[in-house]
Amino acid sequence: MKNKIKLNLAGVVTILHFFLFYSCNYEEDIVLENENLVENKELVFEVPLPPIISDGPYNYKVKKYSFMQNQEEHKGKYYMPVGGPSNYPFALIMHGHGFNYNEYSVLQRHLAKHGIASASIQWNSAKHDLSVNTEMTKHINWLFNQYPQLINSIALIGHSMGGGAVVRFADDLETTTGKDIKSVISLAPALQHDMNVKHNLINTIKGLLVIYSGNDEDRYGVKSFDGREQSGFKFYDECSTEAQTFSNTFPAKDMIFFKDGRHIMYTDRSQEPINYQYSGINQNKVINAYILAHLKLHLENHLQYDQFFKYQRKPINMPVNDVSEFYQQHTDAKKSVLANFENNSATQNYQGGAIVKSSTGITTLKVGDSWKLHSYSPHHTKAMRITWTKRNVGSSFVKFNYPSSYNLSSYSFLSIRASQIYNNINNTTNKAQDFYISLKDKQGTYSKKVKLSDFGMIPYPIKHSGNTILPLQTPISNLTKSAMVSTLIPLKAFGNHINLSNIKEVILLFNVPGHEKGAIMIDNLEFYK
């Protein structure tokens, strides 16, 4: 089967669409009326989803090991596939503070049964200096000497304090081991001292995955002195630069944010009975499944696994009864950026074109640090805050213009990430928000307007339950997270009549029925291949 994405437009007929203008000084009062929106716009794949929750086809062997160097003992637990390929990639696992190397066996078994070897190592999780890199280096060098089946394709997986360590030391580890670190996975990362972080991941890896839970009772995201939340969102946002690039030195990055879930869900403790609203076993299965998919994609270059990340498809055999909802963010390594607001301007986008709002209806259009625009934002980038109200005539809109026409004919998708502004009177409690997106070419032709909710969502912000092990440094009322979610829209959805080789504008239209008023934050308006 072809590894290809296509849009299912069967049975769809666009009856009529036209544009009316009043106060025609600018095209400010756009009305898109009598347009039958395309239904069933979901992405349809010819490539089936590979299984990532169920066991893989291989057996495994497990060995606890120890070795002495410089009168110091180094311990770990090694899992290797049996009955599969003669050579296999490798993942190094760094436990969290208060945990130990024996508590990640469920994950290690799952990886081994799918053909990936791993070692969970004992380390001093109270340290934040280069001795951590030294410890990781010793284990990798020793294991590669002991097991010649290991290939030079490595992932670093860390939980809690280990989640900070793998981000901090990925770059150093490539230098000290000479090995190819292709993937970094940070699970509910701790940010104490920020692990003296360099964030040089752009120089080393192909992909970053951060997994985090909105109800984490340990790493719940305290605020720094300037109001920024210290949580896994920081690692995601600060990995690589917010720029246009076609260089492979910039990684693809992904984040999975569970609406619920405790800090132990990433470990074997998830298998124990807990006084909680659902079993941790199934959430741990989902977490381990996405870890596997990320390794298959980046260590083995099996592109079909990108369906779980870029295209946000859910695994087959997904538990549905006691696994909480989760949301995703994705950024491609290769992209064309239209707006990311890092220039701190509400009037000029990344390409140098104008940002224009309708004369009425848009009550707020402001760009700045996301945590200053909205105190409930966990993000560490600049963003745009938009508030709109219903107009009697015309549509409330924000337009992003190219300075000259732009050729998008070689691109396949538009991507945008967005969140709701928590506790805003223009948003309805526990209801997803929505808007349309339209394109305009240099000839003045408008595309069909595409409803964001046909491909993604802008969920209501996630509240923390307040159930914590340690005393809170942050009031529970401040732990709500207005987290942005990425939405990928195929350019085919905008219709065949638009000239993608001469695009002049991307327009956000705020007149979806039932969503005639709202308050959101947006970032990363960009195009992917």
Short mmCIF file of C-alpha atoms in Angstrom, two decimals:
data_model
loop_
_atom_site.label_atom_id
_atom_site.label_comp_id
_atom_site.label_asym_id
_atom_site.label_seq_id
_atom_site.Cartn_x
_atom_site.Cartn_y
_atom_site.Cartn_z
CA MET A 1 0.00 0.00 0.00
CA LYS A 2 1.13 3.51 -0.65
CA ASN A 3 2.35 5.54 2.30
CA LYS A 4 0.17 8.42 1.36
CA ILE A 5 -2.50 10.69 2.80
CA LYS A 6 -5.60 11.65 0.90
CA LEU A 7 -8.78 13.52 1.67
CA ASN A 8 -12.13 11.74 1.40
CA LEU A 9 -14.49 14.11 -0.35
CA ALA A 10 -16.87 11.44 -1.67
CA GLY A 11 -20.41 12.58 -2.03
CA VAL A 12 -19.54 16.18 -1.37
CA VAL A 13 -20.92 18.97 -3.48
CA THR A 14 -20.23 22.62 -2.99
CA ILE A 15 -23.43 24.30 -4.17
CA LEU A 16 -22.56 27.96 -4.07
CA HIS A 17 -20.27 30.40 -2.39
CA PHE A 18 -19.81 34.08 -2.92
CA PHE A 19 -18.41 37.07 -1.14
CA LEU A 20 -20.27 40.26 -0.25
CA PHE A 21 -18.52 43.44 0.72
CA TYR A 22 -19.73 46.55 2.50
CA SER A 23 -17.61 49.49 3.64
CA CYS A 24 -15.33 48.39 0.88
CA ASN A 25 -12.38 50.54 1.83
CA TYR A 26 -10.33 47.49 2.74
CA GLU A 27 -12.20 44.21 2.16
CA GLU A 28 -12.68 44.49 5.91
CA ASP A 29 -16.23 43.25 6.11
CA ILE A 30 -15.99 39.84 4.49
CA VAL A 31 -19.16 37.79 4.39
CA LEU A 32 -18.93 34.18 3.26
CA GLU A 33 -22.51 33.03 2.83
CA ASN A 34 -24.58 30.20 1.37
CA GLU A 35 -21.59 27.91 1.37
CA ASN A 36 -22.26 24.23 1.92
CA LEU A 37 -19.28 23.21 4.03
CA VAL A 38 -17.57 19.98 3.10
CA GLU A 39 -18.57 17.17 5.43
CA ASN A 40 -16.52 14.15 6.50
CA LYS A 41 -13.24 15.96 6.11
CA GLU A 42 -11.26 13.57 8.25
CA LEU A 43 -7.94 12.31 6.95
CA VAL A 44 -8.23 8.92 5.27
CA PHE A 45 -5.15 6.73 5.24
CA GLU A 46 -4.23 3.93 2.89
CA VAL A 47 -1.57 2.71 5.30
CA PRO A 48 -3.04 0.76 8.26
CA LEU A 49 -2.06 1.69 11.78
CA PRO A 50 0.71 -0.49 13.20
CA PRO A 51 -0.13 -2.04 16.58
CA ILE A 52 1.57 -0.25 19.44
CA ILE A 53 -0.53 -1.13 22.49
CA SER A 54 -0.57 -4.92 22.08
CA ASP A 55 2.53 -7.07 22.57
CA GLY A 56 4.99 -7.36 19.74
CA PRO A 57 6.00 -10.61 17.97
CA TYR A 58 9.28 -11.24 19.81
CA ASN A 59 10.32 -12.83 23.06
CA TYR A 60 12.81 -11.18 25.36
CA LYS A 61 15.59 -11.78 27.86
CA VAL A 62 16.21 -9.69 30.95
CA LYS A 63 19.42 -9.33 32.94
CA LYS A 64 20.32 -7.27 35.97
CA TYR A 65 23.93 -6.22 35.59
CA SER A 66 26.63 -4.39 37.48
CA PHE A 67 30.19 -3.39 36.71
CA MET A 68 32.99 -1.60 38.54
CA GLN A 69 34.89 1.42 37.29
CA ASN A 70 37.20 3.55 39.42
CA GLN A 71 36.05 1.62 42.50
CA GLU A 72 32.45 2.59 41.83
CA GLU A 73 29.63 0.14 41.17
CA HIS A 74 27.23 0.88 38.32
CA LYS A 75 23.96 -1.04 38.14
CA GLY A 76 21.20 -1.46 35.60
CA LYS A 77 18.52 -3.72 34.15
CA TYR A 78 18.89 -4.75 30.52
CA TYR A 79 16.13 -6.12 28.25
CA MET A 80 16.89 -7.51 24.81
CA PRO A 81 14.62 -8.91 22.06
CA VAL A 82 14.80 -12.62 21.25
CA GLY A 83 13.70 -14.19 17.98
CA GLY A 84 13.71 -10.97 16.03
CA PRO A 85 16.31 -9.14 13.98
CA SER A 86 19.95 -9.95 14.66
CA ASN A 87 20.62 -6.27 15.41
CA TYR A 88 18.42 -3.76 17.19
CA PRO A 89 18.36 -0.15 18.41
CA PHE A 90 18.79 0.83 22.03
CA ALA A 91 17.06 3.05 24.63
CA LEU A 92 18.65 4.26 27.86
CA ILE A 93 16.15 4.92 30.68
CA MET A 94 16.77 7.39 33.51
CA HIS A 95 14.50 6.95 36.56
CA GLY A 96 12.89 9.73 38.54
CA HIS A 97 13.90 11.06 41.94
CA GLY A 98 12.45 8.75 44.59
CA PHE A 99 12.20 5.94 42.04
CA ASN A 100 14.78 3.31 41.05
CA TYR A 101 15.94 1.46 37.95
CA ASN A 102 13.74 -1.59 38.72
CA GLU A 103 10.49 0.34 38.24
CA TYR A 104 10.34 0.55 34.43
CA SER A 105 10.12 -3.16 33.59
CA VAL A 106 6.66 -2.93 31.99
CA LEU A 107 7.99 -0.38 29.51
CA GLN A 108 11.19 -2.36 28.89
CA ARG A 109 9.26 -5.57 28.18
CA HIS A 110 6.99 -3.74 25.76
CA LEU A 111 9.94 -2.31 23.84
CA ALA A 112 11.80 -5.64 23.75
CA LYS A 113 8.76 -7.48 22.38
CA HIS A 114 8.75 -4.95 19.54
CA GLY A 115 12.45 -5.31 18.78
CA ILE A 116 14.05 -2.52 20.82
CA ALA A 117 16.65 -3.18 23.53
CA SER A 118 16.79 -1.01 26.64
CA ALA A 119 18.65 -0.49 29.89
CA SER A 120 17.23 1.23 32.96
CA ILE A 121 20.17 2.48 35.01
CA GLN A 122 20.67 3.47 38.63
CA TRP A 123 21.93 7.05 39.02
CA ASN A 124 22.12 9.77 41.63
CA SER A 125 18.98 11.70 40.74
CA ALA A 126 19.83 14.50 43.15
CA LYS A 127 22.70 15.63 40.93
CA HIS A 128 22.49 18.16 38.13
CA ASP A 129 26.10 18.40 36.97
CA LEU A 130 28.25 16.71 34.34
CA SER A 131 28.66 13.64 36.55
CA VAL A 132 25.22 12.63 35.27
CA ASN A 133 26.54 12.57 31.71
CA THR A 134 29.56 10.59 32.92
CA GLU A 135 27.27 7.96 34.46
CA MET A 136 25.19 7.68 31.28
CA THR A 137 28.34 7.43 29.16
CA LYS A 138 29.77 4.61 31.27
CA HIS A 139 26.61 2.53 30.91
CA ILE A 140 26.32 3.06 27.17
CA ASN A 141 29.96 2.21 26.51
CA TRP A 142 29.83 -0.88 28.75
CA LEU A 143 26.59 -2.18 27.20
CA PHE A 144 27.79 -1.69 23.64
CA ASN A 145 30.94 -3.63 24.48
CA GLN A 146 28.92 -6.45 26.05
CA TYR A 147 26.23 -6.66 23.37
CA PRO A 148 27.52 -6.32 19.80
CA GLN A 149 23.94 -6.71 18.52
CA LEU A 150 23.23 -3.10 19.49
CA ILE A 151 23.30 -0.68 16.59
CA ASN A 152 24.31 2.96 16.66
CA SER A 153 20.76 4.26 16.96
CA ILE A 154 19.98 5.43 20.48
CA ALA A 155 17.09 7.00 22.39
CA LEU A 156 17.19 8.64 25.80
CA ILE A 157 14.08 8.20 27.97
CA GLY A 158 13.76 9.95 31.31
CA HIS A 159 11.06 10.25 33.95
CA SER A 160 10.72 13.21 36.32
CA MET A 161 14.28 14.20 37.30
CA GLY A 162 15.44 11.77 34.61
CA GLY A 163 13.21 13.61 32.15
CA GLY A 164 15.22 16.74 32.81
CA ALA A 165 18.50 14.85 32.57
CA VAL A 166 17.90 13.41 29.10
CA VAL A 167 17.12 16.85 27.71
CA ARG A 168 20.10 18.43 29.43
CA PHE A 169 22.72 15.84 28.47
CA ALA A 170 21.68 14.62 25.01
CA ASP A 171 24.20 16.86 23.29
CA ASP A 172 27.04 16.06 25.69
CA LEU A 173 26.31 12.33 25.42
CA GLU A 174 26.83 12.31 21.67
CA THR A 175 30.26 13.84 22.24
CA THR A 176 31.35 11.54 25.07
CA THR A 177 30.08 8.27 23.55
CA GLY A 178 30.40 8.94 19.82
CA LYS A 179 26.94 7.39 19.45
CA ASP A 180 23.99 8.71 17.45
CA ILE A 181 21.30 10.04 19.81
CA LYS A 182 18.22 10.18 17.59
CA SER A 183 15.35 10.49 20.04
CA VAL A 184 14.77 12.14 23.42
CA ILE A 185 11.63 11.30 25.43
CA SER A 186 10.91 13.32 28.55
CA LEU A 187 8.17 11.99 30.85
CA ALA A 188 6.68 14.44 33.38
CA PRO A 189 10.06 16.18 33.55
CA ALA A 190 11.39 17.92 36.64
CA LEU A 191 12.98 21.29 36.01
CA GLN A 192 14.97 21.83 39.22
CA HIS A 193 17.92 24.07 38.38
CA ASP A 194 16.73 23.37 34.82
CA MET A 195 19.42 20.68 34.97
CA ASN A 196 21.80 23.53 33.97
CA VAL A 197 20.17 23.02 30.62
CA LYS A 198 21.78 23.98 27.32
CA HIS A 199 18.89 22.87 25.10
CA ASN A 200 21.25 21.95 22.28
CA LEU A 201 18.85 19.29 21.04
CA ILE A 202 18.77 20.92 17.62
CA ASN A 203 22.32 19.74 17.08
CA THR A 204 21.77 16.13 17.96
CA ILE A 205 18.37 14.54 17.64
CA LYS A 206 15.70 13.78 15.08
CA GLY A 207 12.76 13.96 17.45
CA LEU A 208 11.63 15.09 20.90
CA LEU A 209 8.60 13.69 22.71
CA VAL A 210 7.30 15.18 25.96
CA ILE A 211 4.48 13.43 27.85
CA TYR A 212 2.85 15.17 30.77
CA SER A 213 -0.34 14.95 32.85
CA GLY A 214 -2.62 17.79 33.91
CA ASN A 215 -3.28 16.17 37.30
CA ASP A 216 0.33 15.33 38.15
CA GLU A 217 0.63 15.56 41.93
CA ASP A 218 4.41 16.07 41.86
CA ARG A 219 5.40 17.99 38.72
CA TYR A 220 2.35 20.22 38.65
CA GLY A 221 4.14 23.33 37.36
CA VAL A 222 5.11 25.94 39.92
CA LYS A 223 5.60 29.51 38.74
CA SER A 224 9.00 31.12 38.44
CA PHE A 225 9.63 34.69 39.62
CA ASP A 226 8.55 36.10 36.23
CA GLY A 227 5.31 34.12 36.13
CA ARG A 228 6.38 31.33 33.78
CA GLU A 229 5.17 27.84 34.61
CA GLN A 230 7.92 25.27 35.15
CA SER A 231 6.52 22.14 33.52
CA GLY A 232 7.00 19.88 30.52
CA PHE A 233 5.64 22.61 28.25
CA LYS A 234 8.90 24.49 28.77
CA PHE A 235 10.98 21.67 27.27
CA TYR A 236 8.65 21.34 24.30
CA ASP A 237 8.51 25.07 23.56
CA GLU A 238 12.22 25.72 24.01
CA CYS A 239 13.45 22.81 21.90
CA SER A 240 14.80 24.17 18.59
CA THR A 241 14.10 27.65 17.29
CA GLU A 242 10.83 29.12 16.11
CA ALA A 243 11.91 29.59 12.52
CA GLN A 244 11.52 28.44 8.96
CA THR A 245 14.00 25.76 8.00
CA PHE A 246 14.62 22.93 5.60
CA SER A 247 17.59 21.64 7.56
CA ASN A 248 17.51 18.22 9.18
CA THR A 249 19.39 19.65 12.14
CA PHE A 250 16.08 20.84 13.54
CA PRO A 251 14.06 18.06 15.17
CA ALA A 252 10.43 17.25 14.84
CA LYS A 253 8.89 17.67 18.25
CA ASP A 254 5.75 16.27 19.85
CA MET A 255 3.92 16.60 23.12
CA ILE A 256 1.11 14.51 24.59
CA PHE A 257 -0.81 16.16 27.42
CA PHE A 258 -3.12 13.89 29.41
CA LYS A 259 -6.11 15.58 30.93
CA ASP A 260 -5.66 13.40 34.00
CA GLY A 261 -3.04 11.10 35.45
CA ARG A 262 -0.63 10.86 38.37
CA HIS A 263 3.14 11.05 38.48
CA ILE A 264 3.49 7.27 38.96
CA MET A 265 1.64 6.45 35.71
CA TYR A 266 4.98 6.33 33.88
CA THR A 267 6.36 3.56 36.13
CA ASP A 268 5.58 0.03 37.27
CA ARG A 269 3.73 1.53 40.23
CA SER A 270 0.88 2.16 37.81
CA GLN A 271 0.19 -1.58 38.01
CA GLU A 272 -0.63 -1.37 41.74
CA PRO A 273 -4.11 -0.68 43.12
CA ILE A 274 -4.48 3.03 43.73
CA ASN A 275 -7.16 5.16 45.33
CA TYR A 276 -8.01 6.99 42.17
CA GLN A 277 -10.88 7.32 39.74
CA TYR A 278 -9.45 4.88 37.24
CA SER A 279 -6.84 2.15 36.93
CA GLY A 280 -3.34 3.31 36.13
CA ILE A 281 -2.68 0.15 34.13
CA ASN A 282 -4.41 1.29 30.99
CA GLN A 283 -2.96 4.79 31.00
CA ASN A 284 0.49 3.25 31.41
CA LYS A 285 -0.27 1.10 28.35
CA VAL A 286 -1.05 4.18 26.31
CA ILE A 287 2.06 6.02 27.52
CA ASN A 288 4.27 3.03 26.69
CA ALA A 289 2.59 2.67 23.30
CA TYR A 290 3.45 6.24 22.31
CA ILE A 291 7.02 5.80 23.55
CA LEU A 292 7.27 2.72 21.30
CA ALA A 293 5.80 4.59 18.31
CA HIS A 294 8.28 7.44 18.75
CA LEU A 295 11.21 5.01 18.83
CA LYS A 296 9.96 3.10 15.79
CA LEU A 297 9.68 6.39 13.92
CA HIS A 298 13.00 7.94 14.89
CA LEU A 299 15.29 4.97 15.64
CA GLU A 300 14.12 2.71 12.82
CA ASN A 301 12.75 5.35 10.42
CA HIS A 302 9.40 3.57 9.99
CA LEU A 303 7.36 6.50 8.70
CA GLN A 304 3.98 4.86 9.25
CA TYR A 305 4.38 5.58 12.99
CA ASP A 306 4.17 9.30 12.28
CA GLN A 307 0.42 8.75 11.98
CA PHE A 308 0.31 8.82 15.80
CA PHE A 309 2.11 12.17 15.97
CA LYS A 310 1.83 14.42 12.94
CA TYR A 311 -1.65 13.14 12.04
CA GLN A 312 -2.77 12.42 15.63
CA ARG A 313 -4.44 9.10 14.92
CA LYS A 314 -5.34 7.04 17.98
CA PRO A 315 -3.93 3.51 18.41
CA ILE A 316 -6.00 0.44 17.66
CA ASN A 317 -7.17 -1.41 20.81
CA MET A 318 -7.15 1.92 22.62
CA PRO A 319 -8.63 1.50 26.13
CA VAL A 320 -11.71 3.68 26.33
CA ASN A 321 -13.20 3.15 29.77
CA ASP A 322 -10.58 4.40 32.18
CA VAL A 323 -7.99 6.32 30.17
CA SER A 324 -8.45 10.05 30.34
CA GLU A 325 -8.49 12.29 27.31
CA PHE A 326 -5.23 13.63 25.93
CA TYR A 327 -4.25 16.38 23.52
CA GLN A 328 -1.27 16.72 21.23
CA GLN A 329 1.16 19.29 19.89
CA HIS A 330 3.35 18.71 16.85
CA THR A 331 5.95 20.70 14.94
CA ASP A 332 7.55 19.38 11.77
CA ALA A 333 11.30 19.52 11.28
CA LYS A 334 10.73 20.97 7.81
CA LYS A 335 8.23 23.78 7.64
CA SER A 336 7.35 27.17 6.20
CA VAL A 337 6.37 29.61 8.94
CA LEU A 338 3.79 32.33 8.29
CA ALA A 339 3.37 33.55 11.88
CA ASN A 340 4.94 32.59 15.19
CA PHE A 341 4.88 36.03 16.87
CA GLU A 342 8.49 35.84 18.02
CA ASN A 343 8.94 39.32 16.50
CA ASN A 344 6.51 40.55 19.19
CA SER A 345 4.35 42.30 16.60
CA ALA A 346 0.57 42.24 16.19
CA THR A 347 0.80 44.00 12.83
CA GLN A 348 3.58 42.14 10.98
CA ASN A 349 4.03 38.37 10.64
CA TYR A 350 7.16 36.22 10.26
CA GLN A 351 7.18 36.61 6.47
CA GLY A 352 7.07 40.40 6.74
CA GLY A 353 3.46 40.72 5.61
CA ALA A 354 0.72 42.60 7.42
CA ILE A 355 -1.60 41.23 10.10
CA VAL A 356 -5.00 42.91 9.64
CA LYS A 357 -8.17 42.59 11.73
CA SER A 358 -11.75 43.47 10.87
CA SER A 359 -12.77 47.01 11.79
CA THR A 360 -15.22 45.71 14.39
CA GLY A 361 -15.82 42.39 16.09
CA ILE A 362 -12.20 41.78 17.13
CA THR A 363 -12.01 43.33 20.59
CA THR A 364 -8.52 42.07 21.49
CA LEU A 365 -5.58 41.45 19.18
CA LYS A 366 -2.41 41.38 21.24
CA VAL A 367 0.99 39.69 20.91
CA GLY A 368 3.47 39.01 23.69
CA ASP A 369 4.85 36.39 26.05
CA SER A 370 2.16 33.75 26.37
CA TRP A 371 2.38 33.63 30.18
CA LYS A 372 1.91 37.40 30.34
CA LEU A 373 -0.95 37.44 27.86
CA HIS A 374 -2.69 34.82 29.98
CA SER A 375 -1.56 33.75 33.45
CA TYR A 376 -2.98 30.25 32.93
CA SER A 377 -0.83 29.58 29.87
CA PRO A 378 1.89 26.98 30.55
CA HIS A 379 3.78 27.90 27.37
CA HIS A 380 7.19 29.52 26.96
CA THR A 381 6.76 31.15 23.57
CA LYS A 382 5.25 34.36 22.34
CA ALA A 383 1.70 34.09 21.05
CA MET A 384 -1.29 36.11 19.86
CA ARG A 385 -4.38 36.62 22.02
CA ILE A 386 -7.65 37.12 20.09
CA THR A 387 -11.07 38.02 21.51
CA TRP A 388 -14.10 38.41 19.26
CA THR A 389 -17.79 39.21 19.49
CA LYS A 390 -20.70 38.74 17.11
CA ARG A 391 -21.23 41.28 14.33
CA ASN A 392 -24.56 42.17 12.79
CA VAL A 393 -23.08 42.31 9.28
CA GLY A 394 -19.91 40.69 8.05
CA SER A 395 -17.45 38.46 9.82
CA SER A 396 -14.96 39.08 12.57
CA PHE A 397 -11.60 38.09 11.10
CA VAL A 398 -7.82 38.29 11.36
CA LYS A 399 -5.82 38.15 8.12
CA PHE A 400 -2.18 37.14 7.74
CA ASN A 401 -0.82 38.53 4.49
CA TYR A 402 2.26 37.52 2.55
CA PRO A 403 4.26 40.57 1.39
CA SER A 404 4.03 39.09 -2.10
CA SER A 405 2.30 35.94 -3.24
CA TYR A 406 3.72 32.71 -1.83
CA ASN A 407 3.98 29.35 -3.54
CA LEU A 408 2.40 26.63 -1.39
CA SER A 409 1.91 24.13 -4.21
CA SER A 410 4.58 21.79 -2.83
CA TYR A 411 3.01 21.78 0.64
CA SER A 412 0.25 19.49 1.86
CA PHE A 413 -0.88 20.84 5.23
CA LEU A 414 -1.60 23.98 7.19
CA SER A 415 -0.90 23.70 10.91
CA ILE A 416 -1.93 25.96 13.76
CA ARG A 417 -1.99 25.52 17.51
CA ALA A 418 -4.52 27.22 19.75
CA SER A 419 -5.92 27.31 23.28
CA GLN A 420 -8.85 28.90 25.04
CA ILE A 421 -8.48 31.76 27.49
CA TYR A 422 -9.60 30.33 30.82
CA ASN A 423 -12.43 31.98 32.75
CA ASN A 424 -13.22 34.42 29.95
CA ILE A 425 -16.85 35.48 29.58
CA ASN A 426 -16.66 34.92 25.81
CA ASN A 427 -15.95 31.20 26.23
CA THR A 428 -18.48 28.65 27.47
CA THR A 429 -17.36 26.47 30.37
CA ASN A 430 -16.43 22.92 29.31
CA LYS A 431 -17.17 23.63 25.65
CA ALA A 432 -14.61 23.46 22.83
CA GLN A 433 -14.04 26.66 20.86
CA ASP A 434 -14.04 26.90 17.04
CA PHE A 435 -13.32 29.12 14.03
CA TYR A 436 -12.95 28.92 10.24
CA ILE A 437 -9.80 29.24 8.16
CA SER A 438 -9.77 30.42 4.54
CA LEU A 439 -7.10 31.16 1.92
CA LYS A 440 -7.00 33.88 -0.70
CA ASP A 441 -4.79 33.83 -3.80
CA LYS A 442 -3.16 36.69 -5.66
CA GLN A 443 -6.00 36.75 -8.21
CA GLY A 444 -8.47 37.57 -5.40
CA THR A 445 -10.09 34.12 -5.28
CA TYR A 446 -11.16 32.90 -1.85
CA SER A 447 -10.95 29.24 -0.91
CA LYS A 448 -13.63 27.31 0.85
CA LYS A 449 -13.69 28.09 4.54
CA VAL A 450 -12.62 25.14 6.64
CA LYS A 451 -13.87 24.63 10.16
CA LEU A 452 -11.02 23.85 12.54
CA SER A 453 -13.14 21.37 14.50
CA ASP A 454 -13.40 19.15 11.41
CA PHE A 455 -9.74 18.28 11.93
CA GLY A 456 -8.92 19.18 15.52
CA MET A 457 -10.21 21.04 18.55
CA ILE A 458 -9.58 23.86 20.98
CA PRO A 459 -10.54 22.19 24.28
CA TYR A 460 -11.65 23.93 27.42
CA PRO A 461 -8.64 24.48 29.73
CA ILE A 462 -7.69 21.58 32.00
CA LYS A 463 -8.11 22.00 35.75
CA HIS A 464 -5.89 20.33 38.33
CA SER A 465 -7.75 18.34 41.01
CA GLY A 466 -5.52 19.66 43.79
CA ASN A 467 -4.64 16.14 44.95
CA THR A 468 -0.91 16.41 45.64
CA ILE A 469 1.68 14.50 47.64
CA LEU A 470 3.89 17.47 48.47
CA PRO A 471 2.68 20.82 49.84
CA LEU A 472 1.68 23.10 46.99
CA GLN A 473 3.91 26.07 46.24
CA THR A 474 1.21 27.32 43.87
CA PRO A 475 -2.50 27.76 44.74
CA ILE A 476 -4.74 25.12 43.19
CA SER A 477 -6.69 27.88 41.47
CA ASN A 478 -3.53 28.75 39.49
CA LEU A 479 -2.88 25.20 38.26
CA THR A 480 -5.45 25.27 35.44
CA LYS A 481 -3.62 24.94 32.13
CA SER A 482 -4.76 26.76 29.01
CA ALA A 483 -2.65 24.46 26.87
CA MET A 484 -2.45 24.86 23.11
CA VAL A 485 -3.33 21.97 20.81
CA SER A 486 -2.01 21.52 17.26
CA THR A 487 -4.41 21.05 14.37
CA LEU A 488 -3.29 19.83 10.94
CA ILE A 489 -5.51 20.74 7.97
CA PRO A 490 -4.92 19.31 4.46
CA LEU A 491 -4.65 22.04 1.85
CA LYS A 492 -6.96 19.95 -0.33
CA ALA A 493 -9.75 20.81 2.07
CA PHE A 494 -9.69 24.41 0.84
CA GLY A 495 -10.85 23.34 -2.63
CA ASN A 496 -9.33 22.92 -6.08
CA HIS A 497 -10.27 26.38 -7.35
CA ILE A 498 -7.72 28.20 -5.22
CA ASN A 499 -4.27 28.76 -6.78
CA LEU A 500 -1.83 27.37 -4.22
CA SER A 501 1.14 28.65 -6.19
CA ASN A 502 0.06 32.27 -5.55
CA ILE A 503 -1.35 32.49 -2.03
CA LYS A 504 -1.70 36.02 -0.71
CA GLU A 505 -3.62 35.66 2.58
CA VAL A 506 -4.55 33.22 5.31
CA ILE A 507 -7.73 34.34 7.06
CA LEU A 508 -9.16 33.30 10.43
CA LEU A 509 -12.94 33.82 10.41
CA PHE A 510 -14.79 33.92 13.72
CA ASN A 511 -18.40 33.21 12.82
CA VAL A 512 -18.91 29.48 13.34
CA PRO A 513 -22.52 28.98 14.52
CA GLY A 514 -22.53 28.67 18.28
CA HIS A 515 -19.08 30.27 18.47
CA GLU A 516 -19.87 33.86 17.49
CA LYS A 517 -17.88 35.07 20.50
CA GLY A 518 -14.73 33.71 22.02
CA ALA A 519 -11.26 34.27 23.45
CA ILE A 520 -8.27 32.21 22.35
CA MET A 521 -4.50 32.23 22.05
CA ILE A 522 -2.79 31.07 18.84
CA ASP A 523 0.75 30.27 17.75
CA ASN A 524 2.69 28.50 15.00
CA LEU A 525 0.71 29.21 11.85
CA GLU A 526 2.84 27.22 9.40
CA PHE A 527 2.84 24.82 6.44
CA TYR A 528 4.18 21.26 6.19
CA LYS A 529 5.05 18.98 3.30
#
